[in-house]
GROMACS .gro file of C-alpha atoms in nm:
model
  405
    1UNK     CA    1  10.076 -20.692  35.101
    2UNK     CA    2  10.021 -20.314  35.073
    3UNK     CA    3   9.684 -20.195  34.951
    4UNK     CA    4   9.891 -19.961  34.679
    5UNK     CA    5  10.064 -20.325  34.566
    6UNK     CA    6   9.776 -20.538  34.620
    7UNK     CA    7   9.587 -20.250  34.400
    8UNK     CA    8   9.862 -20.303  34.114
    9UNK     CA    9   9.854 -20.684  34.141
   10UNK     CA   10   9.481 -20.626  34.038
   11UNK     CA   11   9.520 -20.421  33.781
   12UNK     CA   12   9.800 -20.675  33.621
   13UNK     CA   13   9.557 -20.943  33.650
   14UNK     CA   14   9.267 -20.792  33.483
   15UNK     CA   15   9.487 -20.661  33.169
   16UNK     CA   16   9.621 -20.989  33.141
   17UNK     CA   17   9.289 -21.136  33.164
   18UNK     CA   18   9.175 -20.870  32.893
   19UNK     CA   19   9.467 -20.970  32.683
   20UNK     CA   20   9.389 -21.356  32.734
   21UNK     CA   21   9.034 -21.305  32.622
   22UNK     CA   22   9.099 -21.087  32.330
   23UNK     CA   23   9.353 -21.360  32.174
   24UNK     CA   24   9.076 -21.602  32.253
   25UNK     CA   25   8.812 -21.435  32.075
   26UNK     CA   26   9.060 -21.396  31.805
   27UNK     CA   27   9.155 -21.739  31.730
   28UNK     CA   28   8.812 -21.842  31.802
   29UNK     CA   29   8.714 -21.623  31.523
   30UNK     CA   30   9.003 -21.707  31.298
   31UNK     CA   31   8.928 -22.087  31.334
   32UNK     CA   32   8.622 -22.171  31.126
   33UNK     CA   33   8.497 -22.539  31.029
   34UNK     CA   34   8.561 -22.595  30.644
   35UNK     CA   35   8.190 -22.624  30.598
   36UNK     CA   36   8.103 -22.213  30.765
   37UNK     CA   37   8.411 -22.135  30.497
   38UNK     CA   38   8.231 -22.306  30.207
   39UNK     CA   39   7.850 -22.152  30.322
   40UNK     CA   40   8.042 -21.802  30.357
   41UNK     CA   41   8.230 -21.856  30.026
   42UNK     CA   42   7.869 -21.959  29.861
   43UNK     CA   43   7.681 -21.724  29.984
   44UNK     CA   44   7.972 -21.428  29.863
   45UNK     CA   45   7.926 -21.587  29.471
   46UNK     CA   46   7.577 -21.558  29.490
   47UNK     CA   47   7.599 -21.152  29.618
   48UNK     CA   48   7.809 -21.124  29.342
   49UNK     CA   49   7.568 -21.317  29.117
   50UNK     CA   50   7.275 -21.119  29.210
   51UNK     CA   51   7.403 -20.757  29.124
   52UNK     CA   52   7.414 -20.820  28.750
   53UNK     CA   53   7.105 -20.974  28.743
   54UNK     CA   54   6.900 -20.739  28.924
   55UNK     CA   55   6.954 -20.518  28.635
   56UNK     CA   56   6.759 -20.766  28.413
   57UNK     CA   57   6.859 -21.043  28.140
   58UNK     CA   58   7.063 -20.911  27.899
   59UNK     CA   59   7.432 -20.997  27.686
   60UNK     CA   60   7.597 -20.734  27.905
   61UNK     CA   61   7.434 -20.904  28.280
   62UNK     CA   62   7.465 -21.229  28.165
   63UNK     CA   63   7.842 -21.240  28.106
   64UNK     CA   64   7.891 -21.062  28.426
   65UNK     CA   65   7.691 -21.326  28.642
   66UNK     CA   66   7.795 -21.603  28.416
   67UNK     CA   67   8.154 -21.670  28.586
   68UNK     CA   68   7.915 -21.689  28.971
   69UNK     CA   69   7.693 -21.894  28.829
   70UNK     CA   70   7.951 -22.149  28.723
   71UNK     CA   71   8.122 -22.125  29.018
   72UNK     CA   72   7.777 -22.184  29.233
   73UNK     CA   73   7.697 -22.493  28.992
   74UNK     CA   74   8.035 -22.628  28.985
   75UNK     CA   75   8.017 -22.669  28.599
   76UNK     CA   76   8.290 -22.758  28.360
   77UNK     CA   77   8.112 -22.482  28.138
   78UNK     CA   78   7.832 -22.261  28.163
   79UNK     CA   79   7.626 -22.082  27.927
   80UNK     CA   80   7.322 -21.853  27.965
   81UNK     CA   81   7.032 -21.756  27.638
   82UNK     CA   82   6.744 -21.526  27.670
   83UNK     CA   83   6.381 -21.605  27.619
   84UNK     CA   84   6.441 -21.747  27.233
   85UNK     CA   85   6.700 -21.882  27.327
   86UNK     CA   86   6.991 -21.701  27.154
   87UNK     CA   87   7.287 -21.762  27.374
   88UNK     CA   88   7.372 -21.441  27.569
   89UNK     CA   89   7.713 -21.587  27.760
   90UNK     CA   90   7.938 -21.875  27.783
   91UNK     CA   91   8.196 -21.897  28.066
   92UNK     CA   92   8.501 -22.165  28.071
   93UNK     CA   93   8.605 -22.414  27.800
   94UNK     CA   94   8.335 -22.629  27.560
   95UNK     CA   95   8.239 -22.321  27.429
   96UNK     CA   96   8.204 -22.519  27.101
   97UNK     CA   97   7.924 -22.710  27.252
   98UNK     CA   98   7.737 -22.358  27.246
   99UNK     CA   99   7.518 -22.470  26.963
  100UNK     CA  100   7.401 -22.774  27.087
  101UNK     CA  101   7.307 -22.580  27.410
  102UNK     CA  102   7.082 -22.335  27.172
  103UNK     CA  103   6.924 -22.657  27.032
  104UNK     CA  104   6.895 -22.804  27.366
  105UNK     CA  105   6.764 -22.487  27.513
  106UNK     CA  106   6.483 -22.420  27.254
  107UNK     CA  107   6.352 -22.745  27.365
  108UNK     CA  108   6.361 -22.641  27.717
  109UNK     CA  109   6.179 -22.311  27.671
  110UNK     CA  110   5.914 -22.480  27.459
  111UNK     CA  111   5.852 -22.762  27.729
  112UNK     CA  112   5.914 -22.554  28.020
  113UNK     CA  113   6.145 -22.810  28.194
  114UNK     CA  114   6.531 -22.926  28.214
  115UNK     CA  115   6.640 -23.068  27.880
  116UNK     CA  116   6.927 -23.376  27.995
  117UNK     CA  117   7.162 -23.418  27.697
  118UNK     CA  118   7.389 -23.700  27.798
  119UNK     CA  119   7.737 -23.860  27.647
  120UNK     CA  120   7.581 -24.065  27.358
  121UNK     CA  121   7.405 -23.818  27.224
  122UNK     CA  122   7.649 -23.485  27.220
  123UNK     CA  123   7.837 -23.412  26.888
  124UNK     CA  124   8.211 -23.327  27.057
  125UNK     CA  125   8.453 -23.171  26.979
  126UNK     CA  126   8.842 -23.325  27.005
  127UNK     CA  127   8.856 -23.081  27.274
  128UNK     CA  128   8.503 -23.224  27.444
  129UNK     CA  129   8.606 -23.618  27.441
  130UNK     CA  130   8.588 -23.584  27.850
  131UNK     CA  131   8.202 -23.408  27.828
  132UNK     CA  132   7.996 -23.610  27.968
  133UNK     CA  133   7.666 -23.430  27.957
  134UNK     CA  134   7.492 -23.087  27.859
  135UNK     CA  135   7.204 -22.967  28.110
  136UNK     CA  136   6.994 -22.704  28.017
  137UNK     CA  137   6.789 -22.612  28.262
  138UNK     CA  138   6.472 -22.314  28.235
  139UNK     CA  139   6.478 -21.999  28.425
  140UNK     CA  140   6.091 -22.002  28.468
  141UNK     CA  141   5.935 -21.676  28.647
  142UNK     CA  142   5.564 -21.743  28.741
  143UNK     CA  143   5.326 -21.514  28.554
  144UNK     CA  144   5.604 -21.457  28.332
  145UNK     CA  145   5.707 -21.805  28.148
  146UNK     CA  146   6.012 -21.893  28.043
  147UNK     CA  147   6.293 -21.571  28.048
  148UNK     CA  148   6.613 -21.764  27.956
  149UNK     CA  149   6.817 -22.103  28.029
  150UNK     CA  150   7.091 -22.190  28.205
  151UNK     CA  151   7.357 -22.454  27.995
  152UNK     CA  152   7.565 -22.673  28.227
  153UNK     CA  153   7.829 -22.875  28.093
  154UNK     CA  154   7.962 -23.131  28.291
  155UNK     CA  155   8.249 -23.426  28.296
  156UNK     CA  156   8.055 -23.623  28.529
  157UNK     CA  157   7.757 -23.884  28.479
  158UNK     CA  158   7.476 -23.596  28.616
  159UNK     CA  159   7.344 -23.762  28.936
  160UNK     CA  160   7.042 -23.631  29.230
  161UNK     CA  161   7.230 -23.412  29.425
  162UNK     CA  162   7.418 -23.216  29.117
  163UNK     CA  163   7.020 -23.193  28.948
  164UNK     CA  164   6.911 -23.066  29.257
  165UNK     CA  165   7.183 -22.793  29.322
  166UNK     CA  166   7.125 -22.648  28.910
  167UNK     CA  167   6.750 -22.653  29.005
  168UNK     CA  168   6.815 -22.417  29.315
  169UNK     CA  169   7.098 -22.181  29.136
  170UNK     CA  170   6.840 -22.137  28.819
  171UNK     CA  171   6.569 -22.036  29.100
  172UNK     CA  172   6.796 -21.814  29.274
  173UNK     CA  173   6.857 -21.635  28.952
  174UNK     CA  174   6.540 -21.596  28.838
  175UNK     CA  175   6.415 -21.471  29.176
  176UNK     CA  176   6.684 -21.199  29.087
  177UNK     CA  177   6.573 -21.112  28.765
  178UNK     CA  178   6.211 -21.115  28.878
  179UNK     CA  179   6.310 -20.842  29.163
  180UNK     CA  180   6.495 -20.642  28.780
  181UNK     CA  181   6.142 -20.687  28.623
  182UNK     CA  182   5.989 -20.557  28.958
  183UNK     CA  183   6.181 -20.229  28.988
  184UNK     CA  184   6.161 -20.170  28.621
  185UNK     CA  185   5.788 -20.212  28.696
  186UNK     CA  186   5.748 -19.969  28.973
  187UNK     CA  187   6.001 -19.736  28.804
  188UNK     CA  188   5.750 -19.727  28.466
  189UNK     CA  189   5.443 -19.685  28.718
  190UNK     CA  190   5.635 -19.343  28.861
  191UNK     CA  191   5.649 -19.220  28.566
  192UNK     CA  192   5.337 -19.302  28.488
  193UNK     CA  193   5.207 -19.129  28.804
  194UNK     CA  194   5.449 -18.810  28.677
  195UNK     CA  195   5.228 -18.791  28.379
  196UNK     CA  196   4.950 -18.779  28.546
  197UNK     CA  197   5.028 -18.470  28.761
  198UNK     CA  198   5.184 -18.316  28.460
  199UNK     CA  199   4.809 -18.377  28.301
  200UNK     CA  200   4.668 -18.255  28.604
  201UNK     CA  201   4.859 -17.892  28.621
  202UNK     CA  202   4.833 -17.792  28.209
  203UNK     CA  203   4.415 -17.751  28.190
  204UNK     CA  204   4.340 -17.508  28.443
  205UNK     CA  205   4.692 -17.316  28.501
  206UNK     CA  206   4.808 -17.289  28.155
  207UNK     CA  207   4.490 -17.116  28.073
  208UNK     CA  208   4.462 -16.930  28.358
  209UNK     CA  209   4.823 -16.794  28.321
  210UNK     CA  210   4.816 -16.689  27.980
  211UNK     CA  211   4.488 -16.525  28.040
  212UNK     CA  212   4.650 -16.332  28.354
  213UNK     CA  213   4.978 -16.221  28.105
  214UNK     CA  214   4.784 -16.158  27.824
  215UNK     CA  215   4.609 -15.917  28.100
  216UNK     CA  216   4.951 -15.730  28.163
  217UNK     CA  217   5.046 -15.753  27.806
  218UNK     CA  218   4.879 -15.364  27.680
  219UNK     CA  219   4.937 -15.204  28.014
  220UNK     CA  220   5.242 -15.327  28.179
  221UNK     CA  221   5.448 -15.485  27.915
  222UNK     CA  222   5.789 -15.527  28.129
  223UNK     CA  223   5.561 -15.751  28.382
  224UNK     CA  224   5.371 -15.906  28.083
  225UNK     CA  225   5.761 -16.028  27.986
  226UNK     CA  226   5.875 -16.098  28.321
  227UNK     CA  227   5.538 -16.354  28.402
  228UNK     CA  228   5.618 -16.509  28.044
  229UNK     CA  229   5.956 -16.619  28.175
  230UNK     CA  230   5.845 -16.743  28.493
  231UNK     CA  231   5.530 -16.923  28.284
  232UNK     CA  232   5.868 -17.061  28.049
  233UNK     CA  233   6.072 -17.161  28.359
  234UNK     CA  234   5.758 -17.329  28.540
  235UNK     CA  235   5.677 -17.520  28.209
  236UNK     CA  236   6.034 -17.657  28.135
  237UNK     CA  237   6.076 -17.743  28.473
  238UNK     CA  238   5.715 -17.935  28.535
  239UNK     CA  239   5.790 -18.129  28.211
  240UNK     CA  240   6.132 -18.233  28.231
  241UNK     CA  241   6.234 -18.596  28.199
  242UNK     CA  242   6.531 -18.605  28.383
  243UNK     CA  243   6.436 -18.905  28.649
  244UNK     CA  244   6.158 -18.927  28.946
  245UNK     CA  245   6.352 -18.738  29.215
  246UNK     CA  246   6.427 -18.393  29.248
  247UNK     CA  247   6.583 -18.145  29.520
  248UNK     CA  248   6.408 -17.997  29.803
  249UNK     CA  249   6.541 -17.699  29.665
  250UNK     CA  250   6.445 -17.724  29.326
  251UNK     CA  251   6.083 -17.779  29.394
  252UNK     CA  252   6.062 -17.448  29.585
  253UNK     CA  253   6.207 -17.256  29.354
  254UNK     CA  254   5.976 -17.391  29.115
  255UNK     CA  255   5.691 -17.363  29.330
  256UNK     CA  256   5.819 -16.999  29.350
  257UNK     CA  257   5.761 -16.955  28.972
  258UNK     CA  258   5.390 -17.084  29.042
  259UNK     CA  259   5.274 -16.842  29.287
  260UNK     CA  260   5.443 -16.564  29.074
  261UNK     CA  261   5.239 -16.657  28.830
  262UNK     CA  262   4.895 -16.695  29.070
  263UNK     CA  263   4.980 -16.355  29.262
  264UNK     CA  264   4.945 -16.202  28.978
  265UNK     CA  265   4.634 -16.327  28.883
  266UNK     CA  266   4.493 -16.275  29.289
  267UNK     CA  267   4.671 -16.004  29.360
  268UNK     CA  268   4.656 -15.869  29.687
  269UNK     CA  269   4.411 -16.141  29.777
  270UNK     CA  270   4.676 -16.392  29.774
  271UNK     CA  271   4.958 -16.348  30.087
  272UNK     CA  272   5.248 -16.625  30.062
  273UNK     CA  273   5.461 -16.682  30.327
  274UNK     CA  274   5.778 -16.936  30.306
  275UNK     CA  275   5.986 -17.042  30.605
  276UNK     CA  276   6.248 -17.338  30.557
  277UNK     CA  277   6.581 -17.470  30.719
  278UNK     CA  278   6.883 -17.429  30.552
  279UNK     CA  279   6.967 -17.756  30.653
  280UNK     CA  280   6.688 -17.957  30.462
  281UNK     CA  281   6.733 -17.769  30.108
  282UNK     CA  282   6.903 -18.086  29.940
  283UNK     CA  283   6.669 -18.354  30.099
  284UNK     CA  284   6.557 -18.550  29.824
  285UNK     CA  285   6.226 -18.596  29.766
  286UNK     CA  286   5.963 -18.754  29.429
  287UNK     CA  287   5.930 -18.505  29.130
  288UNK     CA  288   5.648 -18.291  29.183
  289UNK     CA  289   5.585 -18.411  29.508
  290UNK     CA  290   5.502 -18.052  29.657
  291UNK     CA  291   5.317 -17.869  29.344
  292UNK     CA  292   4.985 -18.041  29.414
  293UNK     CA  293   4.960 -17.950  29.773
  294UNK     CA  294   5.052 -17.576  29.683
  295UNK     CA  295   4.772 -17.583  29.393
  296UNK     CA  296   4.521 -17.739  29.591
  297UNK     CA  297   4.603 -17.498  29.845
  298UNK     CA  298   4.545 -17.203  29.559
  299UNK     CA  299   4.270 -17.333  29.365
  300UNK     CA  300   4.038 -17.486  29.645
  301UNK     CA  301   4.091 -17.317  29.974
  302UNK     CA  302   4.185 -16.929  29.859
  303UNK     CA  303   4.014 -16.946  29.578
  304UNK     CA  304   3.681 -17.014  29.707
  305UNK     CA  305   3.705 -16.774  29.979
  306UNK     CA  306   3.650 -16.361  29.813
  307UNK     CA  307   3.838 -16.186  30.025
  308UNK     CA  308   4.165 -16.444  29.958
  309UNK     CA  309   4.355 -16.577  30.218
  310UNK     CA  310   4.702 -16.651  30.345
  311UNK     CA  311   4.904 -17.005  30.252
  312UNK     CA  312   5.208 -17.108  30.438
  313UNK     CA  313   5.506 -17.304  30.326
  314UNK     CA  314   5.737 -17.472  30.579
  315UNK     CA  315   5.981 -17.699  30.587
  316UNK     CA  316   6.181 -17.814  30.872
  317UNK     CA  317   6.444 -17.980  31.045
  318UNK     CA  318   6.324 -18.256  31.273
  319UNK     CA  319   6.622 -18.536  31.310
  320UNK     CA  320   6.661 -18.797  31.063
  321UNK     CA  321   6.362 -18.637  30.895
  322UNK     CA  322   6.200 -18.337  30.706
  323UNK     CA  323   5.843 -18.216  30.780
  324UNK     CA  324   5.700 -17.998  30.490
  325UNK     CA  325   5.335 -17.873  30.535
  326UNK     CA  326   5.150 -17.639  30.310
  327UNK     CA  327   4.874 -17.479  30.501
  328UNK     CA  328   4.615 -17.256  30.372
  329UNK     CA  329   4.355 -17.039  30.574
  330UNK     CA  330   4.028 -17.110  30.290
  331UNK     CA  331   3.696 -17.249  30.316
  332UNK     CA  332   3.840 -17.648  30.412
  333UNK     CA  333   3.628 -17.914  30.342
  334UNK     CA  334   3.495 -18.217  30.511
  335UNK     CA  335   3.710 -18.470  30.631
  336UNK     CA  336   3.494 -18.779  30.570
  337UNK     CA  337   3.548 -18.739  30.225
  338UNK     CA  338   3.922 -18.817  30.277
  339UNK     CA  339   3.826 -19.065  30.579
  340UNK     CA  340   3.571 -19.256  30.410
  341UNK     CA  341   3.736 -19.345  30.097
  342UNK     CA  342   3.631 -19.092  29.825
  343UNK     CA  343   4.009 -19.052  29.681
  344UNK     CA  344   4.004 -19.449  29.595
  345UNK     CA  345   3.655 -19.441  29.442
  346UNK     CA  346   3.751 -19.128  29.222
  347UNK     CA  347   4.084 -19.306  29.084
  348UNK     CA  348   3.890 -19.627  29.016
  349UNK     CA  349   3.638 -19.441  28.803
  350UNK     CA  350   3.363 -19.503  29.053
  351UNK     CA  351   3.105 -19.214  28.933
  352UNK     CA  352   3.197 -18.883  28.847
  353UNK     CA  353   3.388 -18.654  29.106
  354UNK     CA  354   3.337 -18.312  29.168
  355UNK     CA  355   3.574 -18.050  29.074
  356UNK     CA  356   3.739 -18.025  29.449
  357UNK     CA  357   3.723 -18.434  29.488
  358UNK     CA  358   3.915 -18.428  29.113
  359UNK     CA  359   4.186 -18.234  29.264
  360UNK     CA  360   4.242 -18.455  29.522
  361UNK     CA  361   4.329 -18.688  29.296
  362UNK     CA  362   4.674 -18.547  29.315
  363UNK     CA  363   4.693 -18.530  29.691
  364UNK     CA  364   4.661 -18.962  29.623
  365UNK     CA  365   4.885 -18.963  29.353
  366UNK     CA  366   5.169 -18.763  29.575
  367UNK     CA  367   5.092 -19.010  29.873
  368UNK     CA  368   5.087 -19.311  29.689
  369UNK     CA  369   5.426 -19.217  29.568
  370UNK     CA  370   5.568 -19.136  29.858
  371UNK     CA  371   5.513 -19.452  30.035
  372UNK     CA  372   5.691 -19.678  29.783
  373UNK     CA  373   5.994 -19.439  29.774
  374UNK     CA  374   6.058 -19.420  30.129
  375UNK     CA  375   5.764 -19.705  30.300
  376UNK     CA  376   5.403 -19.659  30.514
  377UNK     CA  377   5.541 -19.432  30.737
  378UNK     CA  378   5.586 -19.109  30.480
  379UNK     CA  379   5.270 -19.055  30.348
  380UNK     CA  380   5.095 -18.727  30.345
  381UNK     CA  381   4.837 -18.645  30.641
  382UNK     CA  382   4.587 -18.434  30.583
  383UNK     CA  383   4.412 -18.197  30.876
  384UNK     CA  384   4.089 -17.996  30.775
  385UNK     CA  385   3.749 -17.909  30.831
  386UNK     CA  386   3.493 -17.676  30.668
  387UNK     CA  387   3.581 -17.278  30.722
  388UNK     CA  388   3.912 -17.387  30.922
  389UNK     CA  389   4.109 -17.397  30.591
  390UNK     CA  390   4.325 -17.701  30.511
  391UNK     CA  391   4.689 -17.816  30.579
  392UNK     CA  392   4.868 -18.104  30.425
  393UNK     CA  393   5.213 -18.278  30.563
  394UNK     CA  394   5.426 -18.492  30.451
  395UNK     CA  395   5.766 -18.640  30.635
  396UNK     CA  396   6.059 -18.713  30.440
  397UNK     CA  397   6.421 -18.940  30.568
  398UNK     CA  398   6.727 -18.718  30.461
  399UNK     CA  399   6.872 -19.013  30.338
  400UNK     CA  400   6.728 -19.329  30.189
  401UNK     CA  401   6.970 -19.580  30.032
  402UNK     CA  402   6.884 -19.605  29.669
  403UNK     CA  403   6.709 -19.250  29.674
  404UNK     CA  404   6.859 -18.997  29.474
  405UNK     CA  405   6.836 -18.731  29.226
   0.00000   0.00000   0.00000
């Protein structure tokens, strides 16, 4: 055989060996036991399940998970009531047996445990002659009590295994609705946190900037007009109420309207410079994330220093990630105060804190908040000492699933 024919005789056998292996893996894949269909079938019904739910218990959720829920249970009928026990859903037939499940399930929430109605003692229906019992079963959330019931009507004698299956569904849901509670939670605490920072800016800098326009108002009117619409802008922004994310974009722009404001009150004492990457403009980031950092920078490193000082903005490209520092060139401060703890012992009212330590506060506040939106790894980092000024970073994804504006 010639080595340009033994060469093709190769090549034949490996594509046919290719082909061979790729209808194996095929049919291999293709053939599944009936017990990996009914585990992936399960576990599909319970995704679906779970969306509704994670929105919380309500009429609207309830129908929508109701139909999954049946489906998991294997019920005849299923039916689903909120923490008094008015019946928010009812999916398949028997829905006359609805009020007997309301009876049934006020018992249940007042006992915290499954109320078994069996055949002798349901009131049917000519429709429910083949009914042979009415489950209702708690959805019981520690810490929390009793948020609802699960109703299971069934046409066989209820035995171990179909008791022990309701038990795990009624778990699974509430372990969904107690993730609901959880982000509803964390979402009220953001906002929380927002109102905090929006306390934090009105003392000083409202003050301070009407003082500095009512400074212009008698000698330079047209700039006495011009700071009152940046002071307008600044204000409607800062106290919006339109969610706990903003644009990259929109934060500079109103940190823009800020140092307006502030060079006007410095003057030449106060140099600004601003350098960011085009590319990182609509990175998402927390509300107000950035207009702490800037006023610390203002109010406790240029500030303190008479002849002013220079603070920098960047913000730049690096990967999957943004890198945002505000820098300033002031008098610093120690860095055992932020090593040692002082930024916990101020927010737990643990004596009284100094002006500077007080405006730290905020630094903690942004921090905090940026490690539940995007995890451990994006909190702010803080580099200072005293006379060497102070600059504060922070690193934020580009994308985050579930992050957005």
């Amino acid at each position: 055989m010639s080595p340009t024919v033994a060469v093709l005789f190769a090549c034949v056998v490996a594509l046919l060996s290719a082909a061979l292996a790729a209808v194996w893996m095929r049919t291999r894949r293709e053939v599944t036991s009936p017990t990996e269909r009914a585990v992936h079938t399960a576990l599909h019904t319970a995704s679906l399940a779970a969306r509704p739910l994670r929105r919380g218990l309500d009429s609207e959720s309830a129908a929508e998970a109701a139909p999954h829920l049946r489906e998991l249970t294997g019920a005849r009928g299923l039916g689903i009531t909120d923490a008094g026990g008015v019946v928010l859903a009812w999916n398949g037939p028997h829905e006359s047996m609805a009020e007997q499940f309301h009876d049934a399930a006020l018992r249940a929430i007042e006992g915290e445990r499954r109320v078994l109605v069996t055949h002798s003692d349901l009131v049917r229906g000519s429709d429910d002659h083949a009914v042979r019992a009415l489950i209702a079963q708690p959805l019981l959330i520690e810490d929390s009590g009793v948020v609802g019931v699960l109703g299971i009507v069934t046409t066989e004698d209820p035995w171990p295994g179909m008791l022990g299956a309701i038990t795990e569904v009624a778990r699974y849901a509430c372990s969904q609705i107690e993730l609901a509670d959880l982000d509803a939670s964390r979402a009220r605490l953001d906002r929380a946190e927002v109102r905090a920072l929006r306390a934090q800016i009105s003392p000083h800098f409202i003050y301070n900037a009407l003082n500095t326009v009512a400074s212009f108002v008698r000698t330079d009117p047209p700039r006495a007009r011009e700071l009152i619409l940046e002071f307008a802008d600044f204000t409607r922004y800062s106290f919006r109420s339109a969610g706990e994310f903003t644009l990259l974009a929109d934060e500079l722009r109103n940190i823009d309207r800020y140092l307006t404001l502030e060079r006007a009150r410095f003057g030449d004492a106060l140099d600004v410079r601003l350098q960011v990457a085009p590319e990182v403009l609509n990175v998402v980031l927390p509300f107000l994330a950035l207009q702490p950092l800037v006023e610390n920078a203002v109010r406790h490193g240029i500030s303190g220093k008479p002849e002013g000082g220079t603070i920098s903005i960047v913000a730049a490209d690096e990967g999957p990630d943004c890198v945002i520092s505000v820098e300033d060139d002031g008098v610093g401060m120690d860095p055992d105060m932020l090593r040692f703890g002082s930024l916990d012992a101020i927010e737990s009212g643990a004596g009284r804190p100094s002006a500077r330590e007080a405006a730290h506060v905020g630094l903690a506040n942004v921090d905090d908040r940026l490690r539940a939106a995007f995890g451990n790894d994006y909190g702010l980092v803080v580099e200072t000492a005293p006379g060497a000024g102070t600059k504060v970073s922070m690193r934020v994804p580009k994308f985050k699933q579930g992050i957005r504006v």
